[in-house]
mmCIF file of C-alpha atoms and ligand atoms in Angstrom:
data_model
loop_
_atom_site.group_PDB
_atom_site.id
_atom_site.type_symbol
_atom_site.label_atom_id
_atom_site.label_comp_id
_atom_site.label_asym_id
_atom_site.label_seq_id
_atom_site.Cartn_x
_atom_site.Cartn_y
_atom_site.Cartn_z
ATOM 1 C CA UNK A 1 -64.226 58.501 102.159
ATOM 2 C CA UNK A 2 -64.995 62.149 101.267
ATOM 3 C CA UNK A 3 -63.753 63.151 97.491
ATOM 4 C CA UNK A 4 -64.549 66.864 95.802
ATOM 5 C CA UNK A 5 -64.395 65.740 92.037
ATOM 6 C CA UNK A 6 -65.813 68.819 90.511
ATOM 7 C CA UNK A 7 -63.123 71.740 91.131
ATOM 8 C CA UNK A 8 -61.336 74.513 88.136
ATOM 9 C CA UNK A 9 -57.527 74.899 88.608
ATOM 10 C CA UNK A 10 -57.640 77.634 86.191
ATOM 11 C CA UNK A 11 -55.663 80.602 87.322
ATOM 12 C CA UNK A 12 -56.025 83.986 85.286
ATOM 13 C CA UNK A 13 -52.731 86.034 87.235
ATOM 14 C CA UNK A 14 -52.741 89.862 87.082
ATOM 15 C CA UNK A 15 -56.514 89.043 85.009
ATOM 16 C CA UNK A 16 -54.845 87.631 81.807
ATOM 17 C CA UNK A 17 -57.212 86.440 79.246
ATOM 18 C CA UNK A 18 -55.588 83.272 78.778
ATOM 19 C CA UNK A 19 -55.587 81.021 82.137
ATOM 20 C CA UNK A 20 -52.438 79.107 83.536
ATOM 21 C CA UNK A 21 -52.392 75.859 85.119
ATOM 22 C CA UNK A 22 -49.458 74.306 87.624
ATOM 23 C CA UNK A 23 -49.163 71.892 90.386
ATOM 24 C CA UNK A 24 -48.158 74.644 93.154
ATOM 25 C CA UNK A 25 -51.988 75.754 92.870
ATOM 26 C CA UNK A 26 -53.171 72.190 92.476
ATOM 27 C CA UNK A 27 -51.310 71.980 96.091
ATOM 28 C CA UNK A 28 -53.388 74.782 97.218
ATOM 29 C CA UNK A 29 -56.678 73.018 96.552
ATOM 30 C CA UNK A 30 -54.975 69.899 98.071
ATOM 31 C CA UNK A 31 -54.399 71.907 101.358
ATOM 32 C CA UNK A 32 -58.015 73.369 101.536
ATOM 33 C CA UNK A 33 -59.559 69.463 101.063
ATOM 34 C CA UNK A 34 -57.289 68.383 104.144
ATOM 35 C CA UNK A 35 -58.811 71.324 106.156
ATOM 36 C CA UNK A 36 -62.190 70.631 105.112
ATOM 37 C CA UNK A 37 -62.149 66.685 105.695
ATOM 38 C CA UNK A 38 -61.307 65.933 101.914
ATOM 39 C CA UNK A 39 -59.650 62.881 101.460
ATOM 40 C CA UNK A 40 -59.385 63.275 97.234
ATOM 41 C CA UNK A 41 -60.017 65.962 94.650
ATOM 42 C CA UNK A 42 -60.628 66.093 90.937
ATOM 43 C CA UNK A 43 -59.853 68.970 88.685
ATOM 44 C CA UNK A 44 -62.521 69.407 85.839
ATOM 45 C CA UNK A 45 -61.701 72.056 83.859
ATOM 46 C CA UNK A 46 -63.861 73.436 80.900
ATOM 47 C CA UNK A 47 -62.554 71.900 78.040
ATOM 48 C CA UNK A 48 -63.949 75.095 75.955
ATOM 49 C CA UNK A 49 -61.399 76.803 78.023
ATOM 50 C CA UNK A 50 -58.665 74.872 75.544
ATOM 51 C CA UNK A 51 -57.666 76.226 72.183
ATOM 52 C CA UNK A 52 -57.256 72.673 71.735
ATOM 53 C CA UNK A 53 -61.005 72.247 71.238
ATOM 54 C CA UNK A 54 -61.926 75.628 68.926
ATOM 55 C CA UNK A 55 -63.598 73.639 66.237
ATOM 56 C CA UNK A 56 -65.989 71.867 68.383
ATOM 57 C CA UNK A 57 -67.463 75.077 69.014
ATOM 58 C CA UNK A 58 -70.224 77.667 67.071
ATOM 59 C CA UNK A 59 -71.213 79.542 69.686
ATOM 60 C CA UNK A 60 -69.097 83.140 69.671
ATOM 61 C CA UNK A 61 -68.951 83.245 73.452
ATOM 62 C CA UNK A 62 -67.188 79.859 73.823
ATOM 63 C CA UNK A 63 -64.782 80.415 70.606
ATOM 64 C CA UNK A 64 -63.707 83.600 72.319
ATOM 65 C CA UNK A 65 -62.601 81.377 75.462
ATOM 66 C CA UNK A 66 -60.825 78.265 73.783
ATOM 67 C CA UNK A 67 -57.428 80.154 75.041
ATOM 68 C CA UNK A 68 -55.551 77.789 76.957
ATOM 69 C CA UNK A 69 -53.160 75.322 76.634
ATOM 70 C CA UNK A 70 -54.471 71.301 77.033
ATOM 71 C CA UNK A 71 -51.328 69.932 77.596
ATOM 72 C CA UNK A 72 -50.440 72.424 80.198
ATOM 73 C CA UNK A 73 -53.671 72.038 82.316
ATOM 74 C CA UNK A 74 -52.987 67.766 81.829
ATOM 75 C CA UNK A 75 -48.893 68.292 82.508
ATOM 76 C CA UNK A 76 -50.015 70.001 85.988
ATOM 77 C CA UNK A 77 -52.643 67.614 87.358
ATOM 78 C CA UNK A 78 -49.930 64.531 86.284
ATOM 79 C CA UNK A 79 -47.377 66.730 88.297
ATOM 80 C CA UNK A 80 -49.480 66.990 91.275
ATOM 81 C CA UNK A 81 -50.255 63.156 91.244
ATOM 82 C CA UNK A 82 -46.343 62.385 90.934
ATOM 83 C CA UNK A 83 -45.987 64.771 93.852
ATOM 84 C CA UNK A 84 -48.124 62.023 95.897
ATOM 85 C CA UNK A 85 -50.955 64.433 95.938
ATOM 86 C CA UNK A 86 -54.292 62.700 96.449
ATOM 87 C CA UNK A 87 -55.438 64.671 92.862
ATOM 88 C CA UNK A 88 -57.845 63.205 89.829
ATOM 89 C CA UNK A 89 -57.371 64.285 86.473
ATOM 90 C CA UNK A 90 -61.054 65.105 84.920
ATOM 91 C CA UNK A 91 -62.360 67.477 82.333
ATOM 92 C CA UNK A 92 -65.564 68.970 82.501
ATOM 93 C CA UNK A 93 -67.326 68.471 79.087
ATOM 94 C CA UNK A 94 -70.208 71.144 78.051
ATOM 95 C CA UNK A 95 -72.051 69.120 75.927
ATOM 96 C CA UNK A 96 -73.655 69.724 72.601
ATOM 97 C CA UNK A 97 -75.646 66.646 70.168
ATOM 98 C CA UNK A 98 -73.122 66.864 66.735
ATOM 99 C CA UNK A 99 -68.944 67.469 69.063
ATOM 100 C CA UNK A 100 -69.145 63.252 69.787
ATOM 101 C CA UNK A 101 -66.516 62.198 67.037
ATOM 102 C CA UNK A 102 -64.808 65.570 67.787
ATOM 103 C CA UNK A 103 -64.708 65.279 70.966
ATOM 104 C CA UNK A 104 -63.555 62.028 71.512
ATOM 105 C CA UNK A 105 -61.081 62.585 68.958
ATOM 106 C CA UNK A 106 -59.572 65.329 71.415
ATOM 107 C CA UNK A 107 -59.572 63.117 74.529
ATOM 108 C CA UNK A 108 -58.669 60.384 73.517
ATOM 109 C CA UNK A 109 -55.108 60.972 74.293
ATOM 110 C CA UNK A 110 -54.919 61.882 77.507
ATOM 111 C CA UNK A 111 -55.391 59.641 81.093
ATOM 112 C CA UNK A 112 -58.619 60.581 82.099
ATOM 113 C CA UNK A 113 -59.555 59.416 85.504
ATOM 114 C CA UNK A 114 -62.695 60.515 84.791
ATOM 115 C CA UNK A 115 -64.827 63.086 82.368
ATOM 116 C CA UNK A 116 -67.895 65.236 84.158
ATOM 117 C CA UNK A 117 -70.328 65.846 81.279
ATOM 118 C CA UNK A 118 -72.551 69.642 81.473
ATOM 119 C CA UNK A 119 -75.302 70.853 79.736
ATOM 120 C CA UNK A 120 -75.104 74.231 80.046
ATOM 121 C CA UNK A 121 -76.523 75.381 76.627
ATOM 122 C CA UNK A 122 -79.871 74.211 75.490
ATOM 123 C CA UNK A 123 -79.541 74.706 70.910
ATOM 124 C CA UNK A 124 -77.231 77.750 71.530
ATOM 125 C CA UNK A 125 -79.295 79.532 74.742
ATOM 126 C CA UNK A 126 -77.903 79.279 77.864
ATOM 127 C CA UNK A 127 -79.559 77.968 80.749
ATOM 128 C CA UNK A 128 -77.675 79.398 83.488
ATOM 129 C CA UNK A 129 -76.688 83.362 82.510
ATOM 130 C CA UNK A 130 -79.774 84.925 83.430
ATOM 131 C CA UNK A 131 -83.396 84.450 84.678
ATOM 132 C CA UNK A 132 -84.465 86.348 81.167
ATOM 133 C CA UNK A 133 -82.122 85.892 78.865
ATOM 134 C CA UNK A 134 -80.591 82.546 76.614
ATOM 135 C CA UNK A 135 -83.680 79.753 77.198
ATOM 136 C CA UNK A 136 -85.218 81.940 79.576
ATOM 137 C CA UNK A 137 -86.360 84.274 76.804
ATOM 138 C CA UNK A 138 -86.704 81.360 74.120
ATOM 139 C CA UNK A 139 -89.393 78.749 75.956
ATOM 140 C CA UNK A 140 -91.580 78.414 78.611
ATOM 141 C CA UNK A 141 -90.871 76.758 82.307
ATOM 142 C CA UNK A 142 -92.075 73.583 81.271
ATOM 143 C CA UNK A 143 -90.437 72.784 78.031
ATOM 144 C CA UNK A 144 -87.023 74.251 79.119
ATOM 145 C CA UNK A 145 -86.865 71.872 81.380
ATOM 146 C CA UNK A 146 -88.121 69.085 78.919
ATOM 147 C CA UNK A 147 -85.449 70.012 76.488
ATOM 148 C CA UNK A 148 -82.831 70.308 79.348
ATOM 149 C CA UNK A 149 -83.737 66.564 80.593
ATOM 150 C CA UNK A 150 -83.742 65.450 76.762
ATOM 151 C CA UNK A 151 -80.075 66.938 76.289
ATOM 152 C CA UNK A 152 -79.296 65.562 79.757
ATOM 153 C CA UNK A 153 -80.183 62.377 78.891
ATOM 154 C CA UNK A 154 -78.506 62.022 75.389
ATOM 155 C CA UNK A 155 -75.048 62.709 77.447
ATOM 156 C CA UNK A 156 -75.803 60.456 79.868
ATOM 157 C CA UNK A 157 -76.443 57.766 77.202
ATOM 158 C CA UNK A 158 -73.783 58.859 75.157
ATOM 159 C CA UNK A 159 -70.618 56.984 76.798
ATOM 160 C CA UNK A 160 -68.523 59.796 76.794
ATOM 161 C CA UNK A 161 -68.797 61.039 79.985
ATOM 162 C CA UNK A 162 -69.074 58.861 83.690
ATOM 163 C CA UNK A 163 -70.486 62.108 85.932
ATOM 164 C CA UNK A 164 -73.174 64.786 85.638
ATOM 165 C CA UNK A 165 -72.658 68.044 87.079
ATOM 166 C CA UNK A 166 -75.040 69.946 89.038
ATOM 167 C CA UNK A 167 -77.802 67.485 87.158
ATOM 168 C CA UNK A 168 -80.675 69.792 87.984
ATOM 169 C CA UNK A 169 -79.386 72.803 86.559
ATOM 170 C CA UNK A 170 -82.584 73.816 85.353
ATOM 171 C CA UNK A 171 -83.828 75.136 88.788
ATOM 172 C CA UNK A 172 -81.005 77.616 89.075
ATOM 173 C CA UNK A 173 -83.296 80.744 89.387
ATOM 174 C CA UNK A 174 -86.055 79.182 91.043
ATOM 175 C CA UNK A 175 -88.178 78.454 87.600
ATOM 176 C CA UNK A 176 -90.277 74.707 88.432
ATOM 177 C CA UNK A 177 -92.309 73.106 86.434
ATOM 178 C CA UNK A 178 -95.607 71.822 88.717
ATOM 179 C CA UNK A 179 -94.187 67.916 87.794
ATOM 180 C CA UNK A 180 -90.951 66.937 87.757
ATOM 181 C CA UNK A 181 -90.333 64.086 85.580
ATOM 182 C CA UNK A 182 -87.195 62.798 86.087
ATOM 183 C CA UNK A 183 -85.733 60.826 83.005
ATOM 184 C CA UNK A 184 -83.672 57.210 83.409
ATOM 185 C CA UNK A 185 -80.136 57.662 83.158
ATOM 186 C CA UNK A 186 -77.575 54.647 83.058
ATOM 187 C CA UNK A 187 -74.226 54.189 83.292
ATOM 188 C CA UNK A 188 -73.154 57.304 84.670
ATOM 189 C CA UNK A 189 -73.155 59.157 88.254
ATOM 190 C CA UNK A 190 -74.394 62.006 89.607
ATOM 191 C CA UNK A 191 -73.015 64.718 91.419
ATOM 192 C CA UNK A 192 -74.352 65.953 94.398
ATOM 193 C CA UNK A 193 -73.400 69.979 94.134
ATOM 194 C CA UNK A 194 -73.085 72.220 97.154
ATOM 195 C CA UNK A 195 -72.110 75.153 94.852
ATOM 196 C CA UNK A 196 -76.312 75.720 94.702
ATOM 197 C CA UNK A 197 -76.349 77.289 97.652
ATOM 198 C CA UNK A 198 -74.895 80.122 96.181
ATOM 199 C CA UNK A 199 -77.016 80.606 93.197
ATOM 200 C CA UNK A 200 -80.341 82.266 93.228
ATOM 201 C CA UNK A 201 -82.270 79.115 94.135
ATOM 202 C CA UNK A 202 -80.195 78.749 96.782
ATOM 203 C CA UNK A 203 -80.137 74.827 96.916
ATOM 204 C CA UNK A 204 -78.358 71.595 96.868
ATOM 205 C CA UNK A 205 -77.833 69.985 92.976
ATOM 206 C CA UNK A 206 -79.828 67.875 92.684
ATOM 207 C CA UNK A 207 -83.122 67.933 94.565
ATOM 208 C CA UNK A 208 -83.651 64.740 97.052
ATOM 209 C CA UNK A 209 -86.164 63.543 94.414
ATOM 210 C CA UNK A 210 -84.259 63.245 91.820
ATOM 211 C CA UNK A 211 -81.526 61.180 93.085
ATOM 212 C CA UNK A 212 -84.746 58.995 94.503
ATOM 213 C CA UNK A 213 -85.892 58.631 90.629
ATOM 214 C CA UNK A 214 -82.707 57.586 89.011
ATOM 215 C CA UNK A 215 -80.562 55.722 92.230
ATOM 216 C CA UNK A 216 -77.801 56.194 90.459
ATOM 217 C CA UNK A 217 -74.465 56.145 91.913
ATOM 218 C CA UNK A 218 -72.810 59.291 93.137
ATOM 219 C CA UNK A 219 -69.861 62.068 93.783
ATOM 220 C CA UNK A 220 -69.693 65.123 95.667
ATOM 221 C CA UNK A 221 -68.150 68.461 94.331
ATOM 222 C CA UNK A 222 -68.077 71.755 95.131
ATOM 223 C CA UNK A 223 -67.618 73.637 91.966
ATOM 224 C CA UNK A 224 -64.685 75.571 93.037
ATOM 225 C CA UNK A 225 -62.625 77.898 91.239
ATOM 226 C CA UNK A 226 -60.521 79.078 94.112
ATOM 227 C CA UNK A 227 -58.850 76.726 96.575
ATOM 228 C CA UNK A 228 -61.002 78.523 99.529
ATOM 229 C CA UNK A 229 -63.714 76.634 98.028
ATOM 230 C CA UNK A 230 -63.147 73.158 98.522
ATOM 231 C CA UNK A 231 -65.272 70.999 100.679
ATOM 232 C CA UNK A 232 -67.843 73.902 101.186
ATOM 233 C CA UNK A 233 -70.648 72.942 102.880
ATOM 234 C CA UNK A 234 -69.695 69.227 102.479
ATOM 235 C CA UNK A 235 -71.515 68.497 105.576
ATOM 236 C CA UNK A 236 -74.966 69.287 104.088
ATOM 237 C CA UNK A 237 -74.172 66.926 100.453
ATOM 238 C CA UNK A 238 -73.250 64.111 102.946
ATOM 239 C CA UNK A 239 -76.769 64.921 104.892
ATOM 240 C CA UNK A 240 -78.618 65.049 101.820
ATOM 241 C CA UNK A 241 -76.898 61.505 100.205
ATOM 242 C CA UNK A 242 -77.945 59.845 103.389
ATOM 243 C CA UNK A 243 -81.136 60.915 103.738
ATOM 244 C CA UNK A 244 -81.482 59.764 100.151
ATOM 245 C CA UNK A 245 -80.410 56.308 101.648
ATOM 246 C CA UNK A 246 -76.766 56.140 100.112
ATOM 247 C CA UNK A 247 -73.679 54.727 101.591
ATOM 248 C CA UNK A 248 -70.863 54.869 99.412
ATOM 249 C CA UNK A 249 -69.460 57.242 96.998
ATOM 250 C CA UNK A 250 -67.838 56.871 93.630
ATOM 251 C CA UNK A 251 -64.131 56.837 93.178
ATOM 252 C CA UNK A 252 -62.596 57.319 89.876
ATOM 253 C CA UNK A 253 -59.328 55.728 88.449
ATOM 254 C CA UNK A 254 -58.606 55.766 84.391
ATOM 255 C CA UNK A 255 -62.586 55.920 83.935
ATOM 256 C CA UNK A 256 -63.761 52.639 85.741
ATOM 257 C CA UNK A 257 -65.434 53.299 89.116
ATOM 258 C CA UNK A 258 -65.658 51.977 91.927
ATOM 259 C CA UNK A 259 -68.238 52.258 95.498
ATOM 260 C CA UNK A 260 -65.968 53.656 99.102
ATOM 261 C CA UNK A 261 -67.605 53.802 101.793
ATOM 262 C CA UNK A 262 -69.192 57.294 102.564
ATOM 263 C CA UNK A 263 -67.898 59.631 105.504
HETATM 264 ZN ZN1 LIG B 1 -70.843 73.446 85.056
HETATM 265 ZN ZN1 LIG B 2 -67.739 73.611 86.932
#
């Protein structure tokens, strides 16, 4: 089995601010899968893309965002999956230590197959806008990356989310620390992210090594946010979880997983 769980439905027509959600687009993304050997996909929207979720947030740039409608993005995935549509219904989470209660107050009322947990910000800097600006500017190679695993980890072990996206984030512009410690994370999976290729490091999430470290189970996303993108390079993050020595892949239904076979 082949699955893309990490894909963004969100549609912005004509360039409107606020972005629209229906199961005619969630069809599109269906149709690219087929063509690319998909057999199911998972949407995994930002939830700071939901006005729903405003006071979770400090950080301006995220407030400014929180302009969609929850229930809409939910009511279209739940549409697509009544259409027969081989569709998941995730979220993906940008974490922050202090949103738990928040947070889980938010989701708790919607059927999750699954929730993809981020770290994109490391105490308000970004780690992925630019090679010198948010952490960049703040810290050196080595301790961004030691504060990135530490946030990393504290989602993992926090139970609120089963996946991590792109779990190596921290190499997006090339920046390595000479030792790469990887830290133990339980309970959750980790996504193996083709949509490194197209960032400046030009690579695979996560690196071989890390997914050596940890063994933890795993998915494989794309990252799209167009329906052109789905399965990209899917033949390379099957390549790369073999040669890690995996054979199954982790299927989501109402947040309890379970192993397919691979391919
Ligand atoms: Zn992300
Ligand atoms: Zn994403």
């Amino acid at each position: 089995m082949i699955i893309d769980y990490h894909m963004h439905l969100r549609d912005r027509p004509g360039g409107e601010a606020r972005g629209r959600y229906g199961a005619d687009r969630a069809e599109e993304y269906v149709e690219q899968a087929r063509a690319s050997g998909v057999d199911e996909i998972g949407f995994t929207d930002h939830v700071f893309h939901f006005r729903q979720s405003l006071a979770l947030w400090e950080i301006e740039w995220m407030r400014e965002r929180c302009t969609d409608d929850l229930d809409e993005y939910v009511a279209a995935v739940e549409e697509a999956k009544g259409r027969g549509l081989p569709v998941k219904l995730g979220l993906e989470v940008d974490y922050f230590p202090g949103i738990e209660r928040g947070l889980a107050e938010l989701l708790a009322p919607y059927p999750w197959d699954y929730l993809l947990g981020s770290v994109h910000w490391i105490d308000g800097h970004a780690v992925d806008s630019a090679p010198d600006r948010g952490i960049w500017a703040e810290a050196a190679v080595e301790e961004v990356w030691c504060r990135y695993f530490a946030a990393l980890t504290e989602l993992a072990s926090s139970g609120h989310v089963d996946v991590l996206a792109h779990p190596d984030l921290a190499k997006i512009f090339g920046f390595r620390p000479e030792a790469i410690d990887y830290p133990p994370l339980d309970g959750v999976a980790l996504e193996i992210s083709t949509n490194g290729r197209y960032k400046p490091v030009g690579e695979l999430y996560p690196d071989p090594a890390f997914l050596e470290a940890v063994k933890a189970p795993i998915t494989l996303a794309s990252d799209a946010h167009v329906p052109a993108n789905v399965g990209r390079d899917f033949g390379q993050a099957v390549e790369l979880a073999r040669a890690a020595g995996y054979e199954t892949v982790t299927v989501f239904e109402g947040r309890r997983a379970r192993q397919e076979p691979l391919g």
